Short mmCIF file of C-alpha atoms in Angstrom, two decimals:
data_model
loop_
_atom_site.label_atom_id
_atom_site.label_comp_id
_atom_site.label_asym_id
_atom_site.label_seq_id
_atom_site.Cartn_x
_atom_site.Cartn_y
_atom_site.Cartn_z
CA MET A 1359 -38.48 -63.23 110.22
CA LYS A 1360 -35.60 -65.71 110.43
CA CYS A 1361 -32.86 -65.84 107.81
CA GLY A 1362 -30.29 -68.41 106.68
CA PHE A 1363 -27.67 -68.73 103.92
CA ILE A 1364 -27.41 -72.07 102.10
CA ALA A 1365 -24.78 -73.00 99.48
CA ILE A 1366 -25.81 -75.47 96.77
CA VAL A 1367 -22.81 -77.51 95.62
CA GLY A 1368 -22.35 -80.49 93.34
CA ARG A 1369 -20.69 -81.89 90.28
CA PRO A 1370 -21.51 -80.53 86.79
CA ASN A 1371 -24.98 -81.31 85.43
CA THR A 1372 -26.51 -82.47 88.70
CA GLY A 1373 -29.26 -79.85 88.31
CA LYS A 1374 -28.16 -77.16 90.77
CA SER A 1375 -29.51 -74.27 88.70
CA SER A 1376 -32.78 -76.11 88.03
CA LEU A 1377 -33.12 -76.68 91.77
CA LEU A 1378 -32.48 -73.02 92.56
CA ASN A 1379 -35.14 -71.95 90.07
CA CYS A 1380 -37.56 -74.51 91.49
CA LEU A 1381 -36.96 -73.38 95.09
CA ILE A 1382 -37.42 -69.69 94.26
CA GLY A 1383 -40.32 -70.26 91.87
CA GLU A 1384 -38.74 -68.01 89.24
CA LYS A 1385 -35.93 -68.39 86.71
CA ILE A 1386 -32.91 -66.98 88.51
CA SER A 1387 -30.11 -69.11 87.08
CA ILE A 1388 -29.70 -70.14 83.44
CA VAL A 1389 -30.00 -73.80 82.51
CA SER A 1390 -28.62 -75.90 79.66
CA PRO A 1391 -27.72 -79.58 79.17
CA LYS A 1392 -24.04 -78.65 78.86
CA ALA A 1393 -21.67 -79.00 81.81
CA GLN A 1394 -20.32 -75.88 83.52
CA THR A 1395 -23.21 -73.69 82.35
CA THR A 1396 -23.06 -71.84 85.68
CA ARG A 1397 -19.83 -69.83 85.96
CA ASP A 1398 -20.69 -67.47 88.81
CA ARG A 1399 -22.13 -67.76 92.25
CA ILE A 1400 -25.82 -66.94 91.71
CA THR A 1401 -27.93 -65.79 94.66
CA GLY A 1402 -31.58 -66.76 94.86
CA ILE A 1403 -33.76 -65.37 97.66
CA LEU A 1404 -36.80 -67.21 98.99
CA THR A 1405 -38.99 -65.27 101.45
CA GLU A 1406 -42.18 -66.84 102.78
CA ASP A 1407 -43.93 -67.89 105.99
CA GLY A 1408 -41.74 -65.90 108.37
CA TYR A 1409 -38.38 -67.01 107.03
CA GLN A 1410 -35.90 -66.03 104.34
CA MET A 1411 -33.51 -68.53 102.78
CA VAL A 1412 -30.70 -67.17 100.63
CA PHE A 1413 -29.47 -69.88 98.26
CA LEU A 1414 -26.05 -69.66 96.59
CA ASP A 1415 -25.94 -71.60 93.32
CA THR A 1416 -22.36 -72.49 92.42
CA PRO A 1417 -20.48 -73.81 89.36
CA GLY A 1418 -20.05 -77.57 89.17
CA TYR A 1419 -16.91 -79.01 90.77
CA HIS A 1420 -14.31 -79.76 88.11
CA LYS A 1421 -10.55 -79.62 87.60
CA PRO A 1422 -9.65 -76.09 86.40
CA ARG A 1423 -7.94 -75.94 83.01
CA ASN A 1424 -7.76 -72.17 82.51
CA GLU A 1425 -8.18 -68.85 84.34
CA LEU A 1426 -11.96 -69.03 84.01
CA GLY A 1427 -11.86 -72.47 85.62
CA ASN A 1428 -9.75 -71.09 88.49
CA TYR A 1429 -12.31 -68.33 88.97
CA MET A 1430 -15.17 -70.85 89.09
CA GLU A 1431 -13.31 -72.93 91.67
CA ARG A 1432 -12.85 -69.85 93.87
CA GLU A 1433 -16.56 -69.06 93.56
CA ILE A 1434 -17.43 -72.53 94.87
CA LYS A 1435 -15.08 -72.30 97.85
CA ASN A 1436 -16.16 -68.76 98.73
CA ALA A 1437 -19.82 -69.76 98.64
CA ALA A 1438 -19.26 -72.68 101.02
CA LYS A 1439 -17.44 -70.58 103.62
CA GLY A 1440 -19.43 -69.20 106.53
CA VAL A 1441 -22.90 -70.28 105.37
CA ASP A 1442 -25.57 -71.66 107.67
CA ALA A 1443 -25.78 -74.91 105.69
CA ILE A 1444 -24.37 -76.68 102.64
CA LEU A 1445 -26.75 -78.56 100.35
CA VAL A 1446 -24.95 -81.21 98.29
CA LEU A 1447 -26.81 -82.18 95.13
CA LEU A 1448 -26.29 -85.66 93.70
CA ASP A 1449 -27.59 -87.11 90.44
CA ALA A 1450 -29.66 -90.29 90.80
CA SER A 1451 -29.34 -91.05 87.10
CA LYS A 1452 -25.54 -91.31 87.18
CA LYS A 1453 -23.13 -93.88 88.59
CA PHE A 1454 -22.80 -93.63 92.36
CA GLY A 1455 -19.75 -94.89 94.19
CA ASP A 1456 -17.04 -94.08 96.73
CA ALA A 1457 -16.02 -90.91 94.85
CA GLU A 1458 -19.48 -89.42 95.43
CA VAL A 1459 -19.41 -90.36 99.11
CA ASP A 1460 -15.98 -88.76 99.44
CA PHE A 1461 -17.32 -85.66 97.71
CA VAL A 1462 -20.04 -85.34 100.36
CA LYS A 1463 -17.54 -85.95 103.16
CA ALA A 1464 -15.26 -83.22 101.76
CA GLN A 1465 -17.95 -80.65 102.54
CA PHE A 1466 -17.59 -81.39 106.27
CA ALA A 1467 -14.32 -79.43 106.23
CA TYR A 1468 -16.25 -76.15 106.01
CA GLY A 1469 -17.83 -76.78 109.43
CA SER A 1470 -21.42 -76.04 108.39
CA PRO A 1471 -24.36 -78.47 108.65
CA VAL A 1472 -24.53 -80.61 105.49
CA TYR A 1473 -27.69 -81.77 103.74
CA VAL A 1474 -27.88 -84.07 100.72
CA ALA A 1475 -30.52 -83.95 98.00
CA ILE A 1476 -30.59 -86.80 95.47
CA ASN A 1477 -31.94 -85.19 92.30
CA LYS A 1478 -33.58 -86.63 89.14
CA VAL A 1479 -35.45 -89.40 90.96
CA ASP A 1480 -38.11 -89.04 88.27
CA LEU A 1481 -35.66 -90.66 85.83
CA VAL A 1482 -34.94 -93.79 87.90
CA ASN A 1483 -36.74 -96.34 90.07
CA TYR A 1484 -36.57 -96.89 93.83
CA GLU A 1485 -34.10 -99.75 93.37
CA LYS A 1486 -31.54 -97.18 92.11
CA VAL A 1487 -32.17 -94.55 94.79
CA PHE A 1488 -32.26 -96.85 97.85
CA PRO A 1489 -28.63 -98.09 97.52
CA MET A 1490 -27.49 -94.45 97.26
CA MET A 1491 -29.29 -93.56 100.49
CA GLU A 1492 -27.95 -96.72 102.14
CA LYS A 1493 -24.37 -95.85 101.17
CA LEU A 1494 -24.80 -92.30 102.50
CA ALA A 1495 -26.50 -93.34 105.74
CA PRO A 1496 -23.25 -93.78 107.76
CA LEU A 1497 -22.45 -90.12 107.10
CA THR A 1498 -25.50 -89.12 109.15
CA LYS A 1499 -23.66 -90.45 112.21
CA ALA A 1500 -20.44 -88.56 111.54
CA THR A 1501 -19.28 -86.10 114.21
CA PRO A 1502 -18.88 -83.24 114.88
CA VAL A 1503 -20.19 -82.44 111.39
CA GLY A 1504 -22.21 -84.93 109.39
CA VAL A 1505 -25.13 -85.21 107.01
CA LYS A 1506 -28.28 -84.02 108.80
CA GLU A 1507 -30.84 -85.13 106.21
CA ILE A 1508 -30.96 -87.01 102.89
CA VAL A 1509 -33.88 -86.03 100.67
CA PRO A 1510 -34.68 -87.62 97.27
CA ILE A 1511 -36.08 -84.94 94.94
CA SER A 1512 -36.87 -83.99 91.38
CA ALA A 1513 -36.14 -80.35 90.60
CA LEU A 1514 -37.81 -80.81 87.22
CA LYS A 1515 -41.07 -82.29 88.54
CA GLY A 1516 -41.05 -80.56 91.93
CA ASN A 1517 -41.05 -83.84 93.89
CA ASN A 1518 -40.24 -83.37 97.60
CA ILE A 1519 -39.24 -79.72 97.13
CA GLU A 1520 -41.54 -78.62 99.96
CA LEU A 1521 -39.98 -81.27 102.21
CA LEU A 1522 -36.51 -80.00 101.28
CA LYS A 1523 -37.54 -76.45 102.16
CA GLN A 1524 -38.89 -77.67 105.46
CA VAL A 1525 -35.69 -79.39 106.58
CA LEU A 1526 -33.52 -76.46 105.45
CA ARG A 1527 -35.75 -73.99 107.26
CA SER A 1528 -34.34 -75.28 110.56
CA GLU A 1529 -31.03 -73.57 109.68
CA CYS A 1530 -32.65 -70.13 109.56
CA THR A 1531 -31.59 -68.63 112.86
CA GLU A 1532 -30.59 -65.03 112.19
CA GLU A 1533 -33.30 -62.57 113.19
CA GLY A 1534 -34.53 -60.26 110.45
CA ALA A 1535 -34.53 -60.55 106.66
CA TYR A 1536 -31.19 -59.84 104.97
CA TYR A 1537 -32.82 -58.73 101.70
CA PRO A 1538 -36.09 -56.90 100.93
CA GLU A 1539 -38.96 -59.38 100.96
CA ASP A 1540 -39.83 -58.81 97.26
CA GLU A 1541 -36.24 -59.35 96.04
CA LEU A 1542 -35.48 -62.64 94.26
CA SER A 1543 -31.76 -62.19 93.49
CA ASP A 1544 -28.93 -59.76 94.18
CA ARG A 1545 -27.72 -59.92 90.58
CA SER A 1546 -28.15 -56.84 88.36
CA GLN A 1547 -30.39 -56.69 85.30
CA ARG A 1548 -27.26 -56.18 83.21
CA PHE A 1549 -25.73 -59.42 84.51
CA MET A 1550 -28.95 -61.36 84.03
CA THR A 1551 -29.31 -60.03 80.47
CA GLY A 1552 -25.86 -61.34 79.58
CA GLU A 1553 -26.65 -64.70 81.16
CA ILE A 1554 -29.88 -65.03 79.15
CA ILE A 1555 -28.00 -64.42 75.88
CA ARG A 1556 -25.35 -66.97 76.87
CA GLU A 1557 -28.01 -69.52 77.78
CA LYS A 1558 -29.67 -69.22 74.37
CA ALA A 1559 -26.30 -69.56 72.64
CA LEU A 1560 -25.52 -72.73 74.62
CA LEU A 1561 -28.94 -74.21 73.85
CA LEU A 1562 -28.93 -73.42 70.13
CA LEU A 1563 -25.30 -74.03 69.19
CA ASN A 1564 -24.04 -77.54 68.63
CA ASP A 1565 -21.32 -79.31 70.60
CA GLU A 1566 -18.55 -77.85 68.47
CA ILE A 1567 -18.58 -74.85 70.82
CA PRO A 1568 -19.05 -76.45 74.26
CA HIS A 1569 -17.79 -73.77 76.64
CA GLY A 1570 -15.92 -71.23 74.55
CA VAL A 1571 -18.67 -68.59 74.48
CA GLY A 1572 -18.72 -65.47 76.63
CA VAL A 1573 -21.11 -62.51 76.58
CA SER A 1574 -20.35 -58.89 77.40
CA ILE A 1575 -23.12 -56.27 77.57
CA THR A 1576 -21.59 -53.15 76.01
CA LYS A 1577 -24.69 -50.94 75.96
CA MET A 1578 -27.91 -50.87 77.96
CA GLU A 1579 -29.97 -47.70 77.56
CA PHE A 1580 -33.42 -47.42 79.11
CA GLY A 1581 -35.90 -45.28 77.20
CA GLU A 1582 -39.56 -44.59 77.92
CA LYS A 1583 -40.80 -47.22 75.46
CA ILE A 1584 -37.80 -49.39 74.65
CA VAL A 1585 -34.48 -50.59 76.10
CA ARG A 1586 -31.56 -50.59 73.65
CA ILE A 1587 -29.05 -53.35 74.30
CA GLU A 1588 -25.82 -54.19 72.52
CA ALA A 1589 -23.79 -57.26 73.42
CA ASP A 1590 -20.59 -58.94 72.24
CA ILE A 1591 -20.47 -62.72 71.99
CA PHE A 1592 -16.87 -63.90 72.38
CA CYS A 1593 -15.57 -67.11 70.83
CA GLU A 1594 -12.06 -68.48 70.37
CA LYS A 1595 -11.85 -69.36 66.66
CA ASP A 1596 -12.94 -67.98 63.30
CA THR A 1597 -14.67 -71.28 62.57
CA HIS A 1598 -16.70 -70.84 65.78
CA LYS A 1599 -17.64 -67.33 64.70
CA GLN A 1600 -19.01 -68.67 61.43
CA ILE A 1601 -21.10 -71.26 63.30
CA ILE A 1602 -22.50 -68.64 65.72
CA ILE A 1603 -23.44 -66.30 62.87
CA GLY A 1604 -24.82 -69.13 60.74
CA GLU A 1605 -25.67 -69.19 57.06
CA GLY A 1606 -26.97 -65.78 56.06
CA GLY A 1607 -26.93 -64.74 59.74
CA ALA A 1608 -29.65 -67.28 60.59
CA MET A 1609 -28.15 -68.57 63.85
CA ILE A 1610 -27.31 -65.20 65.40
CA LYS A 1611 -30.84 -64.02 64.54
CA HIS A 1612 -32.25 -67.14 66.20
CA ILE A 1613 -30.16 -66.55 69.35
CA GLY A 1614 -31.25 -62.91 69.46
CA ALA A 1615 -34.94 -63.66 68.97
CA SER A 1616 -34.90 -66.37 71.64
CA ALA A 1617 -33.03 -64.14 74.12
CA ARG A 1618 -35.24 -61.14 73.41
CA ARG A 1619 -38.36 -62.86 74.75
CA ASP A 1620 -36.76 -63.68 78.12
CA ILE A 1621 -35.05 -60.30 78.46
CA GLU A 1622 -38.35 -58.48 77.85
CA LYS A 1623 -39.91 -60.60 80.58
CA LEU A 1624 -37.00 -59.77 82.91
CA LEU A 1625 -37.10 -56.01 82.26
CA GLY A 1626 -40.85 -55.63 81.75
CA GLN A 1627 -40.20 -53.56 78.62
CA LYS A 1628 -39.77 -53.97 74.89
CA ILE A 1629 -36.12 -54.20 73.88
CA TYR A 1630 -34.00 -53.65 70.80
CA LEU A 1631 -31.17 -56.18 70.90
CA GLU A 1632 -28.09 -56.12 68.69
CA LEU A 1633 -25.49 -58.89 68.91
CA PHE A 1634 -21.90 -58.85 67.64
CA VAL A 1635 -19.66 -61.91 67.39
CA LYS A 1636 -15.97 -61.38 68.11
CA VAL A 1637 -13.02 -63.76 68.05
CA ARG A 1638 -10.73 -63.54 71.07
CA GLU A 1639 -8.25 -66.40 71.12
CA ASN A 1640 -7.85 -68.08 74.52
CA TRP A 1641 -10.18 -65.52 76.12
CA ARG A 1642 -10.83 -67.88 79.03
CA ASP A 1643 -7.18 -67.37 80.05
CA ARG A 1644 -7.16 -63.57 79.54
CA LYS A 1645 -8.09 -61.75 82.72
CA ASN A 1646 -8.80 -58.42 81.04
CA ILE A 1647 -11.50 -60.01 78.85
CA LEU A 1648 -12.89 -61.99 81.79
CA ASN A 1649 -13.20 -58.74 83.74
CA ASP A 1650 -14.97 -57.08 80.80
CA ILE A 1651 -17.49 -59.90 80.75
CA GLY A 1652 -18.15 -59.42 84.45
CA TYR A 1653 -16.02 -62.01 86.23
CA ASN A 1654 -14.29 -60.40 89.18
CA LEU A 1655 -10.63 -61.14 88.46
CA LYS A 1656 -7.62 -58.97 89.08
CA ASN A 1657 -6.83 -57.22 85.80
CA ASP A 1658 -3.12 -57.89 85.48
CA ASN A 1659 -2.57 -58.87 81.85
#
């Protein structure tokens, strides 16, 4: 068994989490159309055919505007350090220019082999993808670190995913599996439960609450027949709280019902889920609340 660690990096909404889920074959990382859905480094473990690849899904690169943003930036940098390879994900459906080329080149600074996957090719034609590959081609000749392979893919449709696995497999050099062969992620059930609730909130709420929602699991009790879970949903304004609760509690019930199905699948048990909505102004800048939610910040305020 050979093992390798691969960091997946890219700008917001390039499909990093969708790619991780596609590579693993299970839903490991939450997905929504909103930018910066991923806030933590998420580990996905693929073990098959004598090799184990450990993928690190990271938040999208962006300019930090608060303490949560600073935390996300640190997660990206920490993931890219000391890995066996860096996989840069680009979006074929978006404008491609010098800034994207510079973004790929910036990954050379970490000293690891760099691969590029051009995602969402199912949304565009060859005439759009070819100029991207042509513009990236000179980077394959860069030394001592350059782009080793450029692979057009669709994480949604599964196009060229097996080819991507094949080229990345060459970076698996360490003897022996790092994780048990039946393990898909190193994240706890508690963490994943909170992420599922947050995903459903992002999907069901409108754009009036783009990023200002956090979820803290306050209770998780396993019984013989049922798991009792209580969670707080944090928002920053009273108006946001009203939107999350909805008329007559309709929205919070919808979020809970949608989350319950996925959590039961995750835990393999029936659950009783109770959600509470709490206003915490500027919580994304308050380290004590960020720590309560599960982000590993130093609690100094």
